[in-house]
Structure formats: C-alpha cells, structure tokens
Short mmCIF file of C-alpha atoms in Angstrom, two decimals:
data_model
loop_
_atom_site.label_atom_id
_atom_site.label_comp_id
_atom_site.label_asym_id
_atom_site.label_seq_id
_atom_site.Cartn_x
_atom_site.Cartn_y
_atom_site.Cartn_z
CA ALA P 1 -127.67 -52.27 40.13
CA TYR P 2 -128.79 -49.50 37.62
CA ASP P 3 -125.03 -48.64 37.60
CA ASP P 4 -123.37 -51.84 36.63
CA ARG P 5 -125.91 -51.63 32.95
CA TRP P 6 -123.64 -48.88 32.14
CA ALA P 7 -120.74 -50.55 33.04
CA THR P 8 -121.79 -53.28 31.19
CA LEU P 9 -122.40 -51.03 27.85
CA ALA P 10 -119.72 -49.47 28.26
CA ALA P 11 -116.94 -52.55 28.41
CA ALA P 12 -118.87 -53.68 25.86
CA GLY P 13 -117.38 -51.43 23.20
CA GLU P 14 -120.91 -49.30 23.60
CA SER P 15 -121.90 -45.31 23.57
CA VAL P 16 -123.65 -44.74 27.47
CA HIS P 17 -123.45 -40.71 26.95
CA GLY P 18 -126.02 -40.08 24.50
CA GLU P 19 -128.18 -38.38 26.11
CA ALA P 20 -125.18 -35.93 27.36
CA ASP P 21 -123.45 -35.92 22.81
CA LEU P 22 -127.86 -34.57 22.19
CA VAL P 23 -127.30 -31.95 25.49
CA ALA P 24 -123.65 -31.13 25.19
CA SER P 25 -124.86 -30.28 21.07
CA PHE P 26 -126.85 -27.21 21.82
CA GLY P 27 -123.56 -25.83 23.25
CA PRO P 28 -125.21 -25.01 26.71
CA SER P 29 -123.22 -23.00 30.21
CA SER P 30 -125.93 -24.10 32.39
CA VAL P 31 -127.87 -27.73 32.77
CA LEU P 32 -130.10 -29.12 35.40
CA ASP P 33 -130.80 -33.02 35.57
CA ALA P 34 -133.67 -32.78 36.60
CA GLY P 35 -134.44 -36.37 37.91
CA CYS P 36 -130.03 -36.62 37.36
CA GLY P 37 -131.14 -41.28 39.65
CA THR P 38 -127.15 -41.62 39.47
CA GLY P 39 -125.78 -39.80 38.17
CA ARG P 40 -124.74 -40.56 34.85
CA VAL P 41 -125.48 -37.70 32.31
CA ALA P 42 -124.48 -35.11 35.05
CA ILE P 43 -121.16 -36.04 35.57
CA GLU P 44 -120.20 -36.74 31.54
CA LEU P 45 -121.29 -33.20 31.15
CA ALA P 46 -119.67 -31.83 33.45
CA ARG P 47 -116.71 -33.81 31.79
CA ARG P 48 -117.42 -31.74 29.27
CA GLY P 49 -116.89 -28.95 30.87
CA VAL P 50 -120.79 -27.93 31.67
CA GLY P 51 -122.00 -26.68 35.28
CA VAL P 52 -124.57 -28.58 36.10
CA VAL P 53 -126.71 -29.03 39.21
CA GLY P 54 -128.33 -32.63 39.43
CA VAL P 55 -132.47 -33.13 41.57
CA ASP P 56 -133.81 -36.38 42.29
CA GLY P 57 -135.90 -37.53 45.04
CA ASP P 58 -134.07 -41.09 44.69
CA PRO P 59 -131.97 -40.29 48.87
CA SER P 60 -130.17 -43.74 47.35
CA MET P 61 -129.94 -42.49 43.87
CA LEU P 62 -128.66 -38.98 44.81
CA ASP P 63 -125.93 -40.77 47.64
CA ALA P 64 -124.81 -43.03 44.33
CA ALA P 65 -124.05 -39.48 41.65
CA HIS P 66 -122.78 -38.29 45.35
CA ALA P 67 -120.28 -40.92 46.08
CA LYS P 68 -119.28 -40.53 42.23
CA ALA P 69 -118.99 -36.94 41.72
CA PRO P 70 -119.05 -34.79 44.75
CA GLU P 71 -117.90 -31.70 43.67
CA LEU P 72 -120.98 -31.44 41.99
CA ASP P 73 -123.40 -30.18 42.67
CA TRP P 74 -127.21 -32.95 43.79
CA ARG P 75 -130.45 -32.22 45.05
CA LEU P 76 -133.16 -34.68 46.67
CA ASP P 77 -136.18 -32.75 45.73
CA ASP P 78 -139.70 -32.86 44.17
CA LEU P 79 -139.33 -32.39 40.29
CA MET P 80 -142.78 -30.62 41.22
CA THR P 81 -142.08 -27.49 43.32
CA VAL P 82 -138.33 -27.23 43.47
CA GLU P 83 -136.58 -24.15 43.50
CA ILE P 84 -132.98 -24.27 42.12
CA GLY P 85 -133.20 -20.09 42.18
CA ALA P 86 -130.79 -20.21 39.14
CA ARG P 87 -131.62 -20.21 34.66
CA PHE P 88 -130.97 -23.02 32.87
CA ASP P 89 -129.93 -22.67 29.11
CA SER P 90 -130.85 -26.47 29.43
CA ILE P 91 -133.22 -29.10 31.49
CA VAL P 92 -132.82 -33.27 30.12
CA ALA P 93 -134.90 -35.68 31.59
CA ALA P 94 -133.80 -38.91 30.66
CA GLY P 95 -134.41 -42.12 31.86
CA ASN P 96 -138.11 -42.22 31.56
CA VAL P 97 -138.11 -39.31 34.40
CA MET P 98 -141.80 -38.14 32.45
CA ILE P 99 -142.61 -41.38 33.19
CA PHE P 100 -142.47 -42.16 36.63
CA LEU P 101 -143.38 -39.39 37.83
CA GLU P 102 -146.83 -39.38 40.17
CA PRO P 103 -149.83 -39.74 37.86
CA GLY P 104 -150.91 -36.39 37.55
CA THR P 105 -148.37 -34.39 38.57
CA GLU P 106 -146.68 -34.11 34.67
CA ALA P 107 -147.93 -30.36 33.76
CA ARG P 108 -146.86 -29.08 36.90
CA VAL P 109 -142.97 -31.43 36.68
CA VAL P 110 -143.34 -29.27 33.18
CA GLY P 111 -144.18 -26.03 34.50
CA ASN P 112 -141.28 -26.10 36.93
CA MET P 113 -138.71 -27.28 34.58
CA SER P 114 -139.89 -23.86 32.36
CA ARG P 115 -139.61 -21.87 35.10
CA HIS P 116 -136.04 -22.69 35.47
CA LEU P 117 -134.87 -22.67 32.80
CA ALA P 118 -133.86 -19.21 30.44
CA PRO P 119 -134.84 -17.36 28.09
CA GLY P 120 -133.61 -19.38 24.22
CA GLY P 121 -132.88 -22.68 26.20
CA CYS P 122 -134.56 -25.63 25.49
CA LEU P 123 -136.55 -28.71 27.78
CA ILE P 124 -135.21 -31.66 26.52
CA ALA P 125 -137.28 -35.00 27.66
CA GLY P 126 -136.72 -38.75 26.49
CA PHE P 127 -139.25 -41.51 27.70
CA GLU P 128 -140.88 -44.26 26.40
CA LEU P 129 -143.96 -44.40 25.54
CA GLY P 130 -146.85 -45.98 25.67
CA ARG P 131 -146.65 -46.42 29.57
CA GLY P 132 -149.32 -44.36 30.55
CA TYR P 133 -147.87 -40.72 29.35
CA ASP P 134 -148.68 -40.31 25.42
CA ILE P 135 -146.49 -37.95 23.62
CA ALA P 136 -149.99 -35.69 23.13
CA ALA P 137 -150.51 -34.68 26.63
CA TYR P 138 -146.47 -33.70 26.77
CA ASP P 139 -146.27 -31.25 24.61
CA ALA P 140 -149.65 -30.02 26.34
CA ASP P 141 -148.90 -29.36 28.94
CA ALA P 142 -144.77 -28.93 27.47
CA GLU P 143 -147.25 -25.46 25.03
CA ALA P 144 -149.25 -24.08 28.51
CA ALA P 145 -145.84 -23.60 30.22
CA GLY P 146 -144.36 -21.57 27.69
CA LEU P 147 -142.67 -24.06 25.84
CA ALA P 148 -142.13 -24.45 21.98
CA LEU P 149 -141.32 -28.22 20.03
CA ALA P 150 -138.42 -27.46 18.45
CA ASP P 151 -137.66 -30.73 16.88
CA ARG P 152 -138.10 -34.94 18.04
CA TRP P 153 -136.96 -37.47 17.75
CA SER P 154 -136.77 -41.35 18.20
CA THR P 155 -133.63 -41.78 19.97
CA TRP P 156 -130.76 -40.34 21.93
CA GLU P 157 -129.47 -40.38 18.21
CA ARG P 158 -131.27 -38.53 16.54
CA ALA P 159 -132.72 -41.31 14.68
CA PRO P 160 -135.64 -40.43 12.69
CA TRP P 161 -139.25 -39.96 14.58
CA SER P 162 -142.21 -41.23 13.57
CA PRO P 163 -145.66 -41.25 14.62
CA GLY P 164 -145.95 -45.17 16.60
CA ALA P 165 -142.99 -45.21 17.85
CA ALA P 166 -142.25 -46.66 21.41
CA TYR P 167 -140.18 -43.68 22.41
CA ALA P 168 -139.71 -39.55 21.99
CA VAL P 169 -136.53 -37.98 22.95
CA SER P 170 -138.82 -33.75 22.91
CA VAL P 171 -136.80 -30.96 21.81
CA HIS P 172 -139.48 -27.75 24.16
CA VAL P 173 -137.70 -24.42 23.49
CA ARG P 174 -139.11 -21.35 25.88
CA PRO P 175 -138.99 -18.56 23.45
CA GLY P 176 -137.03 -15.64 23.83
#
C-alpha cells in the first residue's frame, strides 16, 4: 500500500524522486539509506550509479525492496545499533524516519549514523515537525554526534526554511 501512493503520484506526472535528487546533488559515490522502507530512494540512487546500502527494521518493507531490486544490499537491522563496516559519503533518512523511531533513541541513532559517515560526508534527514521530536533537539543530537549544520530547507526541493515550517530537510556534515 505504501508503494501505491508513489505509483499514483508518478502516474499523474508528479516527481517522486525529490529525496534522490537532493542527495545526488551532493555527488556521493556511496549512500546509506537509513530507514529505507520499500527502497524507493535507494533504488533511484542506484539507478543513477550510486552505491547504496538500505537498512530498515521492518521485514515486510525490506521484502518489498528486495523484490523490486534483489541486486542491492538490503539489511534488516536497528538504526541505533547497525554496523555496516563501511563509511558513506552520504546518509539519507527520508520518509519521516526520525519521528518513527522509539522515543528517546533519536540521539543514539544520529550518533550511530554519524559513525558511518566518511570525513566530509553528510547526513540528510527530512521529517515532519511538531510530532514529538523537534528541530532543536535534532540539531543538538547532531552536534553531540560531531556533525555541523550545513543547510536546511522546508522541502526536498529546497524551498526556503523558516521557523514554524511544518517540515524540515537538514544537511549536517562530518568535518574533515
């Protein structure tokens, strides 16, 4: 059912790859899709020649991703503890991943994602605001994980950010 929404939008001529467009604009050769769901973003990035690993904690979502792209590296794991054994140019957490985490685990997830970033790499996360995890807490968690805010928009298509926006797409960079 999750994929049906995107298929309907695509059939209507809507762009369904805003997340992949934004991530690709940073020129990564490797991306960790954290909370990859059914693989929409990871599959599009791979189609563009980016090396991708997708991680999700929901077996049914990963089954759907694997069915669509069995050649990609899909991993069933917890974002708080997953160990990929690699560092990535970018990590994307699209689809409200941050607000779907177990409350109180967000800082540990951000810390673990930071460990998987190469020097100079960026963590790109987009999520709805006003749903329990606010942007100030996210920024504090990113800073505690050694990341610096580089940019922020209110959509994946880079609409300008303003306080009070309902959605935030943040880019935090690992110095290096």
